[in-house]
Amino acid sequence: MAAFPLPPGSTIGVLGGGQLGRMLAEAASRLGFDVVVLERDADSPAGRVAVRTLVGAYDDPEALKALAEAADVVTYEFENVPAASLDALASLGVEVAPGPKALSAAQDRVDEKTFLGAHGVATVAFAGASTPAEAAAAVAKIGVPCLMKTRREGYDGKGQRWVEHVADAEAVFAALGGRPVIVEAPADFVRELSVIAARGRDGAIVAYPLAENHHEDGILRRTLAPAKASPALSEQAERIAAKVLAGLEYVGVVGIELFELTDGRLLVNEIAPRVHNTGHWTQDGCEVDQFEQHVRAVAGWPLAPARAIAQVEMLNLLGAEVDAWPKFAAEPESRLHLYGKREAKPGRKMGHVNRVKPLR
């Protein structure tokens, strides 16, 4: 195992070669680290800015062995990495951060909400189900309308469907692939918020200002940050983040999606054990962005300030929307971040724009 803090010149391994891995590699490079990416695609967005790409499946024993030999610490850019891969890396003598406890909690929606409840963090009412009959019973217990989601995997609105009638429960279960599901009560929320926070190896915690998020068809379209929020609401979000980070013995940056209710309470929707789309605004709106903060944490460096220095509207560029890059590049207030993906498919995140205004 490496000794922390890691000095510049050390190597950080990243499981996953998408845009989050790319931006992590860029941040790591600024701090003097090398990055090695393990990715199935030899021509990935992260791989093109990393020192080296190891081509292989995330659970390939030889690829994991090569990653362990090359890296002083390993992190991941998305939560659908096999948990066994983290165990394999640990057995090969390299630490992974965030650790397996965070990954396992985030990979299963029932486990996630159970963990949150056990640590005093509120969520919507929920019930798990593994068979058609259990799905019908869960819907009857939670009430309709309710949301049925696969317990594992699924993102950007995939793997979930609304159930309007108890009689539809078994059909919806089948439509989701007959896999184990979670049934969730709807949240009567005013708006969707998120808090990006980090925990260092010394247990120190910092939280970025709240962000307000707007989705379309389950995909994040726009983030406004810092969100208009009372000190009490911001403090409530920070307390939630602290409970989650401490409970998971976390090292790194976490994204926590929140519902703000009419009475001012916050419910946690989901935890993402990684840097997060709703934190992209920090690249141009904060003293230190979420990507450098994550690198600092996993490398054992002191955490940096998370203060906002500007008001930001972050816009995701999906599919062919990226073709408007000349327009955004010409806007004085816009900062363009493109991911280098070769093909613009409908709904695919190709980049984002941060529109920057003076902090109010």
Tab-separated table of C-alpha atoms in Angstrom:
chain	number	residue	atom	x	y	z
A	1	MET	CA	0.000	0.000	0.000
A	2	ALA	CA	1.144	3.499	-0.824
A	3	ALA	CA	1.946	6.003	1.917
A	4	PHE	CA	-0.269	9.081	2.028
A	5	PRO	CA	-0.180	11.908	1.161
A	6	LEU	CA	0.934	10.924	-2.316
A	7	PRO	CA	3.667	13.210	-3.700
A	8	PRO	CA	3.413	14.762	-7.153
A	9	GLY	CA	4.630	12.276	-9.728
A	10	SER	CA	2.521	9.494	-8.223
A	11	THR	CA	0.002	7.662	-10.374
A	12	ILE	CA	-3.766	7.649	-9.884
A	13	GLY	CA	-5.729	4.834	-11.504
A	14	VAL	CA	-9.261	5.449	-12.761
A	15	LEU	CA	-11.803	2.715	-13.447
A	16	GLY	CA	-13.827	4.045	-16.365
A	17	GLY	CA	-12.958	6.179	-19.363
A	18	GLY	CA	-15.929	8.524	-19.766
A	19	GLN	CA	-16.205	12.269	-19.323
A	20	LEU	CA	-15.935	12.180	-15.531
A	21	GLY	CA	-12.709	10.209	-15.812
A	22	ARG	CA	-11.478	12.724	-18.393
A	23	MET	CA	-12.084	15.688	-16.100
A	24	LEU	CA	-10.512	13.839	-13.164
A	25	ALA	CA	-7.434	13.175	-15.289
A	26	GLU	CA	-7.217	16.842	-16.260
A	27	ALA	CA	-7.436	17.907	-12.608
A	28	ALA	CA	-4.879	15.305	-11.524
A	29	SER	CA	-2.482	16.507	-14.202
A	30	ARG	CA	-2.652	20.063	-12.853
A	31	LEU	CA	-1.466	18.751	-9.492
A	32	GLY	CA	1.431	16.834	-11.017
A	33	PHE	CA	-0.090	13.356	-10.952
A	34	ASP	CA	-0.109	10.828	-13.770
A	35	VAL	CA	-3.343	9.003	-14.545
A	36	VAL	CA	-3.822	5.472	-15.828
A	37	VAL	CA	-7.293	4.539	-17.061
A	38	LEU	CA	-8.816	1.063	-17.252
A	39	GLU	CA	-11.485	1.089	-19.939
A	40	ARG	CA	-13.006	-1.373	-22.417
A	41	ASP	CA	-12.654	1.125	-25.261
A	42	ALA	CA	-9.127	1.918	-26.445
A	43	ASP	CA	-10.314	5.347	-27.680
A	44	SER	CA	-12.110	6.757	-24.640
A	45	PRO	CA	-12.554	10.406	-23.596
A	46	ALA	CA	-10.477	9.878	-20.435
A	47	GLY	CA	-7.903	7.713	-22.163
A	48	ARG	CA	-7.005	10.492	-24.598
A	49	VAL	CA	-5.872	12.797	-21.782
A	50	ALA	CA	-4.369	10.139	-19.504
A	51	VAL	CA	-0.764	8.962	-19.532
A	52	ARG	CA	-1.837	5.397	-20.295
A	53	THR	CA	-4.935	3.355	-21.071
A	54	LEU	CA	-5.289	-0.275	-20.051
A	55	VAL	CA	-7.845	-1.864	-22.364
A	56	GLY	CA	-9.994	-4.476	-20.691
A	57	ALA	CA	-13.184	-5.238	-18.810
A	58	TYR	CA	-13.525	-3.766	-15.334
A	59	ASP	CA	-13.456	-7.279	-13.882
A	60	ASP	CA	-10.666	-8.682	-16.065
A	61	PRO	CA	-8.054	-10.191	-13.686
A	62	GLU	CA	-5.069	-9.358	-15.889
A	63	ALA	CA	-6.219	-5.789	-16.490
A	64	LEU	CA	-6.796	-5.270	-12.755
A	65	LYS	CA	-3.346	-6.684	-12.005
A	66	ALA	CA	-1.800	-4.246	-14.470
A	67	LEU	CA	-3.743	-1.367	-12.912
A	68	ALA	CA	-2.629	-2.335	-9.406
A	69	GLU	CA	0.985	-2.450	-10.539
A	70	ALA	CA	0.768	0.941	-12.237
A	71	ALA	CA	-1.250	2.969	-9.706
A	72	ASP	CA	-0.552	4.214	-6.179
A	73	VAL	CA	-4.301	4.610	-5.548
A	74	VAL	CA	-7.373	3.809	-7.639
A	75	THR	CA	-10.688	5.620	-7.927
A	76	TYR	CA	-13.711	5.175	-10.197
A	77	GLU	CA	-15.816	7.478	-12.320
A	78	PHE	CA	-19.136	5.636	-12.092
A	79	GLU	CA	-20.822	3.340	-9.609
A	80	ASN	CA	-21.529	0.330	-11.821
A	81	VAL	CA	-18.014	-1.013	-11.403
A	82	PRO	CA	-18.188	-4.608	-10.098
A	83	ALA	CA	-17.673	-4.645	-6.338
A	84	ALA	CA	-15.459	-7.702	-6.776
A	85	SER	CA	-13.022	-5.551	-8.755
A	86	LEU	CA	-12.401	-3.378	-5.701
A	87	ASP	CA	-11.749	-6.485	-3.617
A	88	ALA	CA	-9.362	-7.774	-6.278
A	89	LEU	CA	-7.427	-4.502	-6.320
A	90	ALA	CA	-7.184	-4.509	-2.519
A	91	SER	CA	-5.830	-8.070	-2.594
A	92	LEU	CA	-3.203	-6.867	-5.064
A	93	GLY	CA	-2.035	-4.220	-2.618
A	94	VAL	CA	-3.569	-1.023	-3.980
A	95	GLU	CA	-6.174	1.052	-2.164
A	96	VAL	CA	-9.420	2.119	-3.820
A	97	ALA	CA	-11.183	5.327	-2.792
A	98	PRO	CA	-14.066	5.704	-2.228
A	99	GLY	CA	-14.032	2.262	-0.635
A	100	PRO	CA	-16.222	-0.807	-1.130
A	101	LYS	CA	-18.692	0.246	1.580
A	102	ALA	CA	-19.703	3.318	-0.421
A	103	LEU	CA	-19.871	1.430	-3.700
A	104	SER	CA	-22.038	-1.381	-2.350
A	105	ALA	CA	-24.468	1.055	-0.730
A	106	ALA	CA	-24.874	3.073	-3.918
A	107	GLN	CA	-25.225	0.060	-6.223
A	108	ASP	CA	-28.432	-1.223	-4.638
A	109	ARG	CA	-31.299	1.207	-4.117
A	110	VAL	CA	-32.822	-0.728	-1.231
A	111	ASP	CA	-29.464	-0.981	0.545
A	112	GLU	CA	-28.912	2.723	-0.103
A	113	LYS	CA	-32.170	3.844	1.477
A	114	THR	CA	-31.757	1.372	4.323
A	115	PHE	CA	-28.308	2.824	5.042
A	116	LEU	CA	-29.684	6.363	4.961
A	117	GLY	CA	-32.463	5.534	7.395
A	118	ALA	CA	-30.026	3.845	9.757
A	119	HIS	CA	-27.953	7.045	9.850
A	120	GLY	CA	-30.828	9.405	10.513
A	121	VAL	CA	-31.243	10.666	6.943
A	122	ALA	CA	-34.806	10.910	5.626
A	123	THR	CA	-35.985	9.432	2.305
A	124	VAL	CA	-39.338	8.692	0.708
A	125	ALA	CA	-41.176	5.585	1.880
A	126	PHE	CA	-39.999	2.475	0.009
A	127	ALA	CA	-40.306	-1.292	-0.240
A	128	GLY	CA	-38.258	-3.920	-2.057
A	129	ALA	CA	-39.561	-6.738	-4.259
A	130	SER	CA	-38.011	-9.664	-6.105
A	131	THR	CA	-41.047	-11.425	-7.620
A	132	PRO	CA	-44.224	-10.300	-9.399
A	133	ALA	CA	-46.288	-11.066	-6.282
A	134	GLU	CA	-43.890	-9.126	-4.057
A	135	ALA	CA	-44.017	-6.209	-6.503
A	136	ALA	CA	-47.810	-6.132	-6.289
A	137	ALA	CA	-47.641	-6.280	-2.492
A	138	ALA	CA	-45.061	-3.485	-2.394
A	139	VAL	CA	-47.205	-1.237	-4.589
A	140	ALA	CA	-50.246	-1.944	-2.407
A	141	LYS	CA	-48.206	-1.082	0.690
A	142	ILE	CA	-46.701	2.160	-0.684
A	143	GLY	CA	-49.831	3.248	-2.542
A	144	VAL	CA	-50.351	4.643	-6.026
A	145	PRO	CA	-49.059	6.434	-7.902
A	146	CYS	CA	-45.574	5.176	-7.082
A	147	LEU	CA	-42.278	4.736	-8.834
A	148	MET	CA	-40.833	1.289	-9.512
A	149	LYS	CA	-37.091	1.116	-10.209
A	150	THR	CA	-34.643	-1.701	-10.708
A	151	ARG	CA	-32.628	-2.133	-7.516
A	152	ARG	CA	-29.341	-2.119	-9.427
A	153	GLU	CA	-28.015	-0.154	-12.384
A	154	GLY	CA	-30.130	2.343	-14.280
A	155	TYR	CA	-29.264	6.024	-14.675
A	156	ASP	CA	-30.584	9.142	-16.456
A	157	GLY	CA	-34.147	7.920	-16.017
A	158	LYS	CA	-33.480	4.387	-17.289
A	159	GLY	CA	-34.732	1.334	-15.393
A	160	GLN	CA	-37.781	2.969	-13.829
A	161	ARG	CA	-41.509	3.340	-14.470
A	162	TRP	CA	-44.477	4.899	-12.767
A	163	VAL	CA	-47.228	2.587	-11.478
A	164	GLU	CA	-50.671	4.215	-11.584
A	165	HIS	CA	-52.794	1.232	-10.442
A	166	VAL	CA	-52.048	-1.695	-8.128
A	167	ALA	CA	-53.305	-4.036	-10.858
A	168	ASP	CA	-50.471	-2.826	-13.113
A	169	ALA	CA	-47.686	-3.725	-10.688
A	170	GLU	CA	-46.849	-7.172	-12.074
A	171	ALA	CA	-46.831	-5.907	-15.668
A	172	VAL	CA	-44.491	-3.038	-14.767
A	173	PHE	CA	-42.256	-5.491	-12.905
A	174	ALA	CA	-42.077	-7.633	-16.055
A	175	ALA	CA	-41.421	-4.572	-18.244
A	176	LEU	CA	-38.414	-3.728	-16.061
A	177	GLY	CA	-36.961	-7.135	-16.838
A	178	GLY	CA	-38.340	-9.176	-13.942
A	179	ARG	CA	-35.351	-8.135	-11.834
A	180	PRO	CA	-35.437	-7.107	-8.166
A	181	VAL	CA	-36.960	-3.649	-7.771
A	182	ILE	CA	-37.605	-0.906	-5.274
A	183	VAL	CA	-41.016	0.744	-5.043
A	184	GLU	CA	-40.898	4.370	-3.912
A	185	ALA	CA	-43.580	6.781	-2.801
A	186	PRO	CA	-43.677	10.029	-4.772
A	187	ALA	CA	-42.099	13.067	-3.161
A	188	ASP	CA	-44.221	16.200	-2.969
A	189	PHE	CA	-41.238	18.420	-3.633
A	190	VAL	CA	-40.835	22.076	-4.479
A	191	ARG	CA	-37.587	21.596	-6.354
A	192	GLU	CA	-34.685	19.237	-6.845
A	193	LEU	CA	-31.404	20.193	-5.206
A	194	SER	CA	-28.035	18.581	-4.751
A	195	VAL	CA	-25.060	18.983	-2.502
A	196	ILE	CA	-21.546	18.061	-3.576
A	197	ALA	CA	-19.310	17.306	-0.620
A	198	ALA	CA	-15.926	15.770	0.080
A	199	ARG	CA	-14.265	13.928	2.932
A	200	GLY	CA	-10.502	13.654	3.283
A	201	ARG	CA	-8.407	10.844	4.694
A	202	ASP	CA	-8.167	12.783	7.956
A	203	GLY	CA	-11.970	12.930	8.289
A	204	ALA	CA	-12.218	16.606	7.310
A	205	ILE	CA	-15.389	17.475	5.365
A	206	VAL	CA	-16.199	20.352	3.019
A	207	ALA	CA	-19.481	20.986	1.220
A	208	TYR	CA	-20.128	23.101	-1.852
A	209	PRO	CA	-23.116	25.464	-1.948
A	210	LEU	CA	-26.453	23.898	-2.862
A	211	ALA	CA	-27.310	23.535	-6.547
A	212	GLU	CA	-30.806	23.620	-8.059
A	213	ASN	CA	-31.362	21.044	-10.808
A	214	HIS	CA	-33.826	20.711	-13.666
A	215	HIS	CA	-34.379	17.401	-15.466
A	216	GLU	CA	-36.094	16.405	-18.693
A	217	ASP	CA	-36.969	12.760	-19.411
A	218	GLY	CA	-34.826	11.730	-16.453
A	219	ILE	CA	-31.709	13.514	-17.751
A	220	LEU	CA	-30.173	16.558	-16.102
A	221	ARG	CA	-30.570	19.546	-18.403
A	222	ARG	CA	-29.670	22.549	-16.262
A	223	THR	CA	-28.105	23.394	-12.905
A	224	LEU	CA	-28.289	26.783	-11.196
A	225	ALA	CA	-25.741	27.406	-8.463
A	226	PRO	CA	-25.361	28.550	-5.838
A	227	ALA	CA	-29.080	27.926	-5.381
A	228	LYS	CA	-31.214	30.467	-3.596
A	229	ALA	CA	-31.344	28.937	-0.142
A	230	SER	CA	-31.749	30.070	3.439
A	231	PRO	CA	-28.897	29.457	5.867
A	232	ALA	CA	-31.108	26.870	7.602
A	233	LEU	CA	-31.642	24.920	4.365
A	234	SER	CA	-27.926	25.002	3.545
A	235	GLU	CA	-27.056	23.825	7.052
A	236	GLN	CA	-29.576	20.993	6.751
A	237	ALA	CA	-27.910	19.825	3.518
A	238	GLU	CA	-24.464	20.025	5.099
A	239	ARG	CA	-25.623	17.916	8.062
A	240	ILE	CA	-26.997	15.295	5.672
A	241	ALA	CA	-23.722	15.230	3.744
A	242	ALA	CA	-21.702	14.863	6.951
A	243	LYS	CA	-23.838	11.908	8.112
A	244	VAL	CA	-23.513	10.168	4.750
A	245	LEU	CA	-19.762	10.708	4.453
A	246	ALA	CA	-18.997	9.621	8.000
A	247	GLY	CA	-21.348	6.629	7.813
A	248	LEU	CA	-19.682	5.359	4.648
A	249	GLU	CA	-16.147	6.015	5.985
A	250	TYR	CA	-15.836	7.899	2.741
A	251	VAL	CA	-12.783	9.315	0.992
A	252	GLY	CA	-13.425	11.512	-2.028
A	253	VAL	CA	-16.249	13.578	-3.499
A	254	VAL	CA	-19.878	12.475	-3.280
A	255	GLY	CA	-22.984	13.772	-5.045
A	256	ILE	CA	-26.198	13.714	-2.996
A	257	GLU	CA	-29.473	14.378	-4.818
A	258	LEU	CA	-32.149	16.006	-2.662
A	259	PHE	CA	-35.850	16.838	-2.721
A	260	GLU	CA	-36.897	20.072	-1.006
A	261	LEU	CA	-40.389	19.632	0.422
A	262	THR	CA	-43.009	22.324	0.917
A	263	ASP	CA	-42.271	22.439	4.659
A	264	GLY	CA	-38.554	23.042	4.078
A	265	ARG	CA	-37.372	19.526	4.900
A	266	LEU	CA	-34.880	17.777	2.649
A	267	LEU	CA	-35.181	14.150	1.583
A	268	VAL	CA	-32.314	12.270	-0.044
A	269	ASN	CA	-33.177	10.848	-3.442
A	270	GLU	CA	-29.887	9.181	-4.377
A	271	ILE	CA	-26.210	9.038	-3.491
A	272	ALA	CA	-23.544	8.979	-6.202
A	273	PRO	CA	-20.140	7.860	-4.826
A	274	ARG	CA	-18.165	9.952	-7.303
A	275	VAL	CA	-17.896	13.364	-8.876
A	276	HIS	CA	-21.310	14.342	-10.203
A	277	ASN	CA	-22.976	16.061	-13.146
A	278	THR	CA	-24.660	18.569	-10.808
A	279	GLY	CA	-21.200	19.616	-9.613
A	280	HIS	CA	-19.869	20.646	-13.017
A	281	TRP	CA	-20.707	24.248	-12.185
A	282	THR	CA	-17.851	24.233	-9.682
A	283	GLN	CA	-15.317	24.237	-12.531
A	284	ASP	CA	-15.997	27.914	-13.188
A	285	GLY	CA	-17.978	28.921	-10.111
A	286	CYS	CA	-15.757	27.896	-7.197
A	287	GLU	CA	-12.249	28.462	-5.914
A	288	VAL	CA	-11.478	24.756	-6.384
A	289	ASP	CA	-13.691	22.463	-8.463
A	290	GLN	CA	-15.087	19.055	-7.542
A	291	PHE	CA	-12.541	17.199	-9.698
A	292	GLU	CA	-9.470	18.667	-8.026
A	293	GLN	CA	-11.187	18.197	-4.666
A	294	HIS	CA	-11.672	14.489	-5.396
A	295	VAL	CA	-8.045	14.069	-6.467
A	296	ARG	CA	-6.894	15.863	-3.316
A	297	ALA	CA	-8.998	13.589	-1.124
A	298	VAL	CA	-7.974	10.258	-2.643
A	299	ALA	CA	-4.315	11.342	-2.710
A	300	GLY	CA	-4.440	12.256	0.978
A	301	TRP	CA	-3.897	15.980	0.433
A	302	PRO	CA	-5.689	18.616	2.510
A	303	LEU	CA	-9.122	19.493	1.200
A	304	ALA	CA	-9.419	22.879	-0.487
A	305	PRO	CA	-12.020	25.607	0.070
A	306	ALA	CA	-15.392	24.980	-1.571
A	307	ARG	CA	-16.519	28.597	-1.679
A	308	ALA	CA	-18.377	29.980	-4.693
A	309	ILE	CA	-16.790	32.848	-6.599
A	310	ALA	CA	-19.488	33.219	-9.288
A	311	GLN	CA	-23.096	32.456	-10.103
A	312	VAL	CA	-23.327	29.692	-12.731
A	313	GLU	CA	-25.951	28.235	-15.015
A	314	MET	CA	-24.692	24.841	-16.206
A	315	LEU	CA	-26.266	23.442	-19.384
A	316	ASN	CA	-25.717	19.860	-20.522
A	317	LEU	CA	-25.119	19.489	-24.257
A	318	LEU	CA	-26.892	16.352	-25.453
A	319	GLY	CA	-26.397	14.718	-28.828
A	320	ALA	CA	-26.333	17.142	-31.754
A	321	GLU	CA	-26.600	20.128	-29.386
A	322	VAL	CA	-22.812	20.007	-29.261
A	323	ASP	CA	-22.765	21.255	-32.865
A	324	ALA	CA	-23.666	24.685	-31.471
A	325	TRP	CA	-20.177	24.977	-29.976
A	326	PRO	CA	-19.300	28.030	-32.151
A	327	LYS	CA	-22.231	29.912	-30.598
A	328	PHE	CA	-21.185	29.055	-27.042
A	329	ALA	CA	-17.532	29.752	-27.787
A	330	ALA	CA	-18.491	33.256	-28.884
A	331	GLU	CA	-20.452	34.092	-25.738
A	332	PRO	CA	-18.293	36.102	-23.306
A	333	GLU	CA	-20.094	34.652	-20.277
A	334	SER	CA	-19.865	30.997	-21.405
A	335	ARG	CA	-17.167	28.459	-20.566
A	336	LEU	CA	-17.297	25.442	-22.850
A	337	HIS	CA	-16.332	21.958	-21.659
A	338	LEU	CA	-16.364	19.295	-24.401
A	339	TYR	CA	-15.777	15.613	-23.740
A	340	GLY	CA	-14.146	14.534	-26.992
A	341	LYS	CA	-16.702	11.832	-27.753
A	342	ARG	CA	-16.484	10.711	-31.359
A	343	GLU	CA	-20.186	10.277	-32.083
A	344	ALA	CA	-23.116	12.490	-31.063
A	345	LYS	CA	-25.982	10.112	-30.287
A	346	PRO	CA	-29.436	11.338	-29.177
A	347	GLY	CA	-29.430	11.934	-25.410
A	348	ARG	CA	-25.686	11.344	-25.114
A	349	LYS	CA	-23.811	13.823	-22.927
A	350	MET	CA	-21.313	15.445	-25.275
A	351	GLY	CA	-20.269	18.381	-23.126
A	352	HIS	CA	-21.546	21.181	-20.943
A	353	VAL	CA	-21.523	24.965	-20.827
A	354	ASN	CA	-21.080	27.027	-17.693
A	355	ARG	CA	-22.599	30.480	-18.064
A	356	VAL	CA	-20.919	32.666	-15.468
A	357	LYS	CA	-22.277	35.771	-13.767
A	358	PRO	CA	-21.005	37.795	-10.794
A	359	LEU	CA	-21.933	36.291	-7.449
A	360	ARG	CA	-25.011	37.976	-6.026
